[in-house]
Coordinates of C-alpha atoms in Angstrom, one line a residue:
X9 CA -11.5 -57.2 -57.6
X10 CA -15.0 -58.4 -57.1
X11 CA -17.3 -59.9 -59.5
X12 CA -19.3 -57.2 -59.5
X13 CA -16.7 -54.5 -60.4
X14 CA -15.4 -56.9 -63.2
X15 CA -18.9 -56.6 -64.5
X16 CA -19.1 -52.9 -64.3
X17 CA -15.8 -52.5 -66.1
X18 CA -16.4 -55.0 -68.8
X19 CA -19.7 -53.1 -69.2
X20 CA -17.7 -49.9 -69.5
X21 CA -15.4 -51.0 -71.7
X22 CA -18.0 -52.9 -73.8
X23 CA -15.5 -56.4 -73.8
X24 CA -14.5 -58.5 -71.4
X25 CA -12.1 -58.5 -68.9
X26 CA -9.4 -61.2 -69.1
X27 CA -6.5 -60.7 -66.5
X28 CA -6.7 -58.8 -63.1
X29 CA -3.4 -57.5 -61.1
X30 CA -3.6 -56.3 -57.7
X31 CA -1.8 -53.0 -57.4
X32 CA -0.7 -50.8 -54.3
X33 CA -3.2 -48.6 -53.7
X34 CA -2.3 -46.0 -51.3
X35 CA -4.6 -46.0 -47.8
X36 CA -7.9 -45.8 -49.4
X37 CA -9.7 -48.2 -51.2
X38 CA -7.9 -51.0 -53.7
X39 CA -6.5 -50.7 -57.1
X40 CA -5.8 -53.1 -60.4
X41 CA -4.5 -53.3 -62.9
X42 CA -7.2 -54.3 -65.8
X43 CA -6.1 -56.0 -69.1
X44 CA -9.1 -56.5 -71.4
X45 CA -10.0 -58.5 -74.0
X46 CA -9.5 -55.8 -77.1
X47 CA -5.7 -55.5 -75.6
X48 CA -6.7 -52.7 -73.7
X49 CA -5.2 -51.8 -70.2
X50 CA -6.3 -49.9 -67.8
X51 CA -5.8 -49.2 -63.8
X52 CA -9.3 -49.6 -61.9
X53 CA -9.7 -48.3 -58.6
X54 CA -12.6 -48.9 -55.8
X55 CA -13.2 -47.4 -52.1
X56 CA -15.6 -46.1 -49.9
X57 CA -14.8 -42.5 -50.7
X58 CA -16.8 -40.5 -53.4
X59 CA -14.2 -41.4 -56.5
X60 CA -15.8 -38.2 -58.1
X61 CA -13.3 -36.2 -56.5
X62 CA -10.7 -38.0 -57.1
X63 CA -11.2 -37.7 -60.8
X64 CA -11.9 -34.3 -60.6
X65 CA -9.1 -33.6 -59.5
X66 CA -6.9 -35.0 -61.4
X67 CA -8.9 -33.2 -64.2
X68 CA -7.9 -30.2 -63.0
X69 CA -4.2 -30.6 -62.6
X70 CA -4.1 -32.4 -65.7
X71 CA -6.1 -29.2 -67.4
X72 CA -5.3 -25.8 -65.2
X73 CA -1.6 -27.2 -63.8
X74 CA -0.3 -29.4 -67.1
X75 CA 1.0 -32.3 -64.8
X76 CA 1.7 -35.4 -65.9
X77 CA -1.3 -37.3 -64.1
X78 CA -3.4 -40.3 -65.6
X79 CA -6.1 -39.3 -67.7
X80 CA -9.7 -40.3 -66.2
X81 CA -11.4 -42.4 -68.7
X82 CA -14.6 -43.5 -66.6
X83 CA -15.9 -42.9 -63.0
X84 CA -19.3 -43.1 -60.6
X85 CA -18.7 -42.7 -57.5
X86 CA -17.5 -46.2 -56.3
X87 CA -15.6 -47.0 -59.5
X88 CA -12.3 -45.0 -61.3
X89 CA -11.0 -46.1 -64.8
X90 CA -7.6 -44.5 -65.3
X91 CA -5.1 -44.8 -68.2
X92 CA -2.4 -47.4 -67.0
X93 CA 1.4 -45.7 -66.9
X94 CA 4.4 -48.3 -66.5
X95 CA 6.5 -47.0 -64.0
X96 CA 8.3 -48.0 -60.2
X97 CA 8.6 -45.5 -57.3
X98 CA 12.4 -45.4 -57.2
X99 CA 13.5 -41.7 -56.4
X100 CA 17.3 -41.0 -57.4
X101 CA 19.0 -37.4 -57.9
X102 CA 17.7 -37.4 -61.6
X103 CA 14.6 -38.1 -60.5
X104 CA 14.3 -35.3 -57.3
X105 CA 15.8 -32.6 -60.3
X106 CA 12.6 -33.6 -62.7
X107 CA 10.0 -33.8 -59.7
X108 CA 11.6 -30.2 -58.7
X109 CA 11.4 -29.2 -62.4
X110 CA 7.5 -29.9 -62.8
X111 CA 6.2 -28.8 -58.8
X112 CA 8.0 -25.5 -59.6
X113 CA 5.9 -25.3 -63.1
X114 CA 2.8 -26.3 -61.0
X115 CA 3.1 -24.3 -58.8
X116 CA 3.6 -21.2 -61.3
X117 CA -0.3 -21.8 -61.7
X118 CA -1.8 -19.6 -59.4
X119 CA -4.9 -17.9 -58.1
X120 CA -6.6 -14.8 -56.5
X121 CA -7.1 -16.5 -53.3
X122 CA -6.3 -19.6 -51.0
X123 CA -8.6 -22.6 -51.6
X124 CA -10.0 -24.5 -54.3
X125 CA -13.2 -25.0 -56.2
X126 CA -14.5 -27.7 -54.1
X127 CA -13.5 -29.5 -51.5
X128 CA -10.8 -32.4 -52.1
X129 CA -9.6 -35.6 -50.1
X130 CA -6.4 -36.5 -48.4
X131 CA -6.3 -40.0 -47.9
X132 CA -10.2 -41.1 -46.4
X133 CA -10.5 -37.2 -45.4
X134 CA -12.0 -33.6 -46.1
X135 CA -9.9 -31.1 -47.3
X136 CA -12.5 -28.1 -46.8
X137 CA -11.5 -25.3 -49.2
X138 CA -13.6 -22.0 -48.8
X139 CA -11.9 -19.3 -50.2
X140 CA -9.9 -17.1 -48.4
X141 CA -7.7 -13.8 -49.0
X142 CA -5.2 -14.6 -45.8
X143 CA -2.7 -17.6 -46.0
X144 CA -2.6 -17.8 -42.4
X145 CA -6.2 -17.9 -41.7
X146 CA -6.7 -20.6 -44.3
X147 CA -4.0 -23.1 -42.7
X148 CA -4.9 -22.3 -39.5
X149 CA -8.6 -22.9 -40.0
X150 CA -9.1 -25.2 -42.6
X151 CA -5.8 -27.4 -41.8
X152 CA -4.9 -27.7 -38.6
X153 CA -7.2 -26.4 -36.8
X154 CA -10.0 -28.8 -38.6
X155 CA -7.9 -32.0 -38.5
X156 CA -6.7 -30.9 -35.0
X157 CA -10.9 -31.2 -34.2
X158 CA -11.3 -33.9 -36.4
X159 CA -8.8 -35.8 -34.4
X160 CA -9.8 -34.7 -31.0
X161 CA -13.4 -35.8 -31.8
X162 CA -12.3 -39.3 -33.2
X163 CA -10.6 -40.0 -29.9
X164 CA -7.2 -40.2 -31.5
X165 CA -5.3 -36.5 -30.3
X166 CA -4.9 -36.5 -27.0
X167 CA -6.1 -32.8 -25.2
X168 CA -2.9 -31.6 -24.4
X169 CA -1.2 -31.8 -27.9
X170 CA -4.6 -30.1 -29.0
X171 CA -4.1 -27.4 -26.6
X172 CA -0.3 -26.8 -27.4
X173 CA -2.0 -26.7 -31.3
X174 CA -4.0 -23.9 -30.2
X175 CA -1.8 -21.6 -29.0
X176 CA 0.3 -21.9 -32.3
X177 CA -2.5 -21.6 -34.3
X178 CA -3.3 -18.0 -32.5
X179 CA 1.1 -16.8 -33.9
X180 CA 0.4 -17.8 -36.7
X181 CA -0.1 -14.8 -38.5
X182 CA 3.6 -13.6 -37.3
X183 CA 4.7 -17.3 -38.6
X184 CA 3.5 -17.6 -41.5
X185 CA 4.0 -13.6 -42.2
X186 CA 5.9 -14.2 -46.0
X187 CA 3.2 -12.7 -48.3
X188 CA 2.8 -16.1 -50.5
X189 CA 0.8 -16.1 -53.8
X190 CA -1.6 -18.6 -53.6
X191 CA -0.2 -21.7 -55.8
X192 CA -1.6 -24.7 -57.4
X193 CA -0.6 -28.0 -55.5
X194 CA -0.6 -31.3 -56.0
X195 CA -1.2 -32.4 -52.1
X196 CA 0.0 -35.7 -51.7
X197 CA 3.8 -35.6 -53.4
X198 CA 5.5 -39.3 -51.9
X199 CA 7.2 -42.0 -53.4
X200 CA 3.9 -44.2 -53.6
X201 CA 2.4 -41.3 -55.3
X202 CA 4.7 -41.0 -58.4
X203 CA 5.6 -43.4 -60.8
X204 CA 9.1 -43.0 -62.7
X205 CA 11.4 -44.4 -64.4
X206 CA 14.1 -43.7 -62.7
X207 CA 15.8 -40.8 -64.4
X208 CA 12.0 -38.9 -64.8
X209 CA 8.7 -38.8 -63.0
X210 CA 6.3 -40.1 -65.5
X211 CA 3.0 -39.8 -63.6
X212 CA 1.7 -38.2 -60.4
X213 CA -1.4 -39.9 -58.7
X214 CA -3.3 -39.6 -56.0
X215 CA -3.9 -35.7 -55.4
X216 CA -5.4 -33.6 -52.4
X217 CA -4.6 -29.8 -54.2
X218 CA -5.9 -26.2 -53.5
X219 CA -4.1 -23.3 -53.8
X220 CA -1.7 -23.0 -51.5
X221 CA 1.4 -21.6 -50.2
X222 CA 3.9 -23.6 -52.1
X223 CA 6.1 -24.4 -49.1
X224 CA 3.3 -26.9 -48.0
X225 CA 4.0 -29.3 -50.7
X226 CA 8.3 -28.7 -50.2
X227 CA 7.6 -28.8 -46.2
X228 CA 6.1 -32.5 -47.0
X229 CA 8.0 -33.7 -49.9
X230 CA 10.9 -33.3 -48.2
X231 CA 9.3 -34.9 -45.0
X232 CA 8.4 -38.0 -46.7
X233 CA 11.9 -38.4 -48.7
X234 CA 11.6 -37.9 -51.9
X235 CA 12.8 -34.2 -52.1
X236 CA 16.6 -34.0 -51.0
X237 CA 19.5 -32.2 -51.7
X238 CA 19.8 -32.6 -55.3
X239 CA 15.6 -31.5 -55.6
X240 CA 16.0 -28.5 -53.5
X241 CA 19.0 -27.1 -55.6
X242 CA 17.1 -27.5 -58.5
X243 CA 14.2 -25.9 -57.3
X244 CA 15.5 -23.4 -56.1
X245 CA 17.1 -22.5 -59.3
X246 CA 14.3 -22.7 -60.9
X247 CA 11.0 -21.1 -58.6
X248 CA 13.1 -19.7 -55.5
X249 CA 12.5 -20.5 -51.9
X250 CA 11.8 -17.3 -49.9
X251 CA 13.6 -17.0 -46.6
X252 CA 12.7 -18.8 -43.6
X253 CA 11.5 -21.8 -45.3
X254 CA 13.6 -23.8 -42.5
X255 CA 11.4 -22.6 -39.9
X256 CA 8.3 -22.8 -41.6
X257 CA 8.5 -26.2 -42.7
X258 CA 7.7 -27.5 -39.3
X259 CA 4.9 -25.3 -38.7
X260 CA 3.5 -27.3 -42.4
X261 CA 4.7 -30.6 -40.9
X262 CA 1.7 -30.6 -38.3
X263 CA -0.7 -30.9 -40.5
X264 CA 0.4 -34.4 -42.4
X265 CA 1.5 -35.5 -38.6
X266 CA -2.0 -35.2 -37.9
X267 CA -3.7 -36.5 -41.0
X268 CA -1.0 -39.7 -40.3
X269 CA -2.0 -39.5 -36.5
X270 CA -5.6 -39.3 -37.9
X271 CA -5.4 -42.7 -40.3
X272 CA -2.7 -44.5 -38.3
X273 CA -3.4 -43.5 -34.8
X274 CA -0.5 -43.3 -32.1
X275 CA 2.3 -43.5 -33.9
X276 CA 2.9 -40.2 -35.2
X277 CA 2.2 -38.7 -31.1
X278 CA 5.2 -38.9 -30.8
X279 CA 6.8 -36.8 -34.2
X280 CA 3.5 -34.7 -33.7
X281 CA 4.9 -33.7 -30.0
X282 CA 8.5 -33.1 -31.2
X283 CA 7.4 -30.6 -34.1
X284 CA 5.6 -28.9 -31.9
X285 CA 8.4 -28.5 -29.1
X286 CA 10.7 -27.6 -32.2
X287 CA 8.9 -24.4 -32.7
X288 CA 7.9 -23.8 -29.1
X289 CA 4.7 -24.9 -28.4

């Protein structure tokens, strides 16, 4: 943490700062832990990207969803002061049953359309969020289609994966055909993202919600590993899957595989191209 975000903080906090830890961070920007001298401690993060979102966000989960997520004690936009949570990222079957316990009650928050009040963040990138009454026009627009142009236009998507993303995007009303409501969620659920304790999640960070078809957050829970067996029972004994999730979830795959493809660059051509020859395209 630089000198002059240690004086920002210490101004914020009105004492001085007396030990800095360096935290992981996620993919954007850095983050610390901040003890201060008043025995305070506090999690500070910096990046490039407007933290204004970030924080509002969080803000919203924490107010409209009733998720366990950090409050937001202080922010500008190149400067986050968040309430510190102890906690690892260990993910055992106690753990998957709580996670499924509190997406399922998230996801009971719901709205009259697909989208979100403003536009959010995954990772360095947009989420746009205009509203919209169809599902399938919303992911196919404002998801893939988007991040499929993005990419393109960054040099990173080769043309013929964009073409064979194309012609899904034109089925997808007949794929994604299972009336969802439009549900709160949190965006970003992976093991970096959670802090427990091993038996509970105490704390969720790093959000990119809208309203969404829920499937989109089970689709990539379950792709990054922290929703198995022992989460899937539970949620479904709790919120229901509706048939054809199995199918689906590949079609909600792309969209992280390009946001990955998008940040990390070729390696995720390859997982991209099998998806998309696992449903056809």
């Amino acid at each position: 943490m630089d000198e002059s975000t240690t004086a920002a903080v210490a101004d914020w906090a009105g004492c001085s700062v007396t030990t800095v830890t360096e935290l992981d961070g996620g993919q954007v920007g850095s983050v610390h832990r901040v003890d201060l001298a008043d025995g305070r401690r506090v999690v500070v993060k910096t990046a490039e990207t407007d933290l204004r979102t970030e924080a509002k966000m969080l803000a919203h989960l924490r107010s409209v969803g009733e998720l366990r997520v950090p409050e937001v004690y202080h922010v500008t936009p190149d400067l986050l002061v968040l309430e510190f949570v102890a906690g690892g990222s260990t993910i055992s079957p106690a753990v998957e049953r709580d996670l499924a316990e509190r997406l399922a009650a998230l996801h009971a928050t719901d709205a009259d359309r697909f989208g979100f009040p403003f536009d959010t963040l995954t990772g360095a990138y947009c989420q746009p969020n205009p509203w919209r009454d169809d599902w399938a026009t919303f992911f196919g627009e404002e998801r893939l289609s988007h991040a499929a142009t993005r990419a393109r236009e960054e040099g990173v998507l080769p043309a013929h994966l964009g073409e064979r993303l194309t012609t899904l995007g034109d089925d997808l009303p007949g794929m994604l055909a299972h009336d969802p409501t439009p549900s709160l969620v949190h965006g970003d659920v992976w093991s970096a993202n959670l802090l427990t304790d091993g038996e509970t999640v105490r704390a969720f960070l790093d959000p990119a919600c809208y309203y969404a078809d829920p499937e989109v957050e089970l689709a990539y829970a379950e792709w990054t590993g922290v929703a198995g067996d022992a989460f899937f029972e539970r949620y479904r004994a709790v919120a229901g899957v509706a048939p054809g999730y199995d199918e689906r979830r590949h079609v909600y795959r792309l969209y992280p595989l390009l946001t990955h493809v998008r940040h990390f660059g070729e390696a995720y051509l390859e997982p991209l191209d099998e998806t998309l020859e696992t449903l056809g395209y």
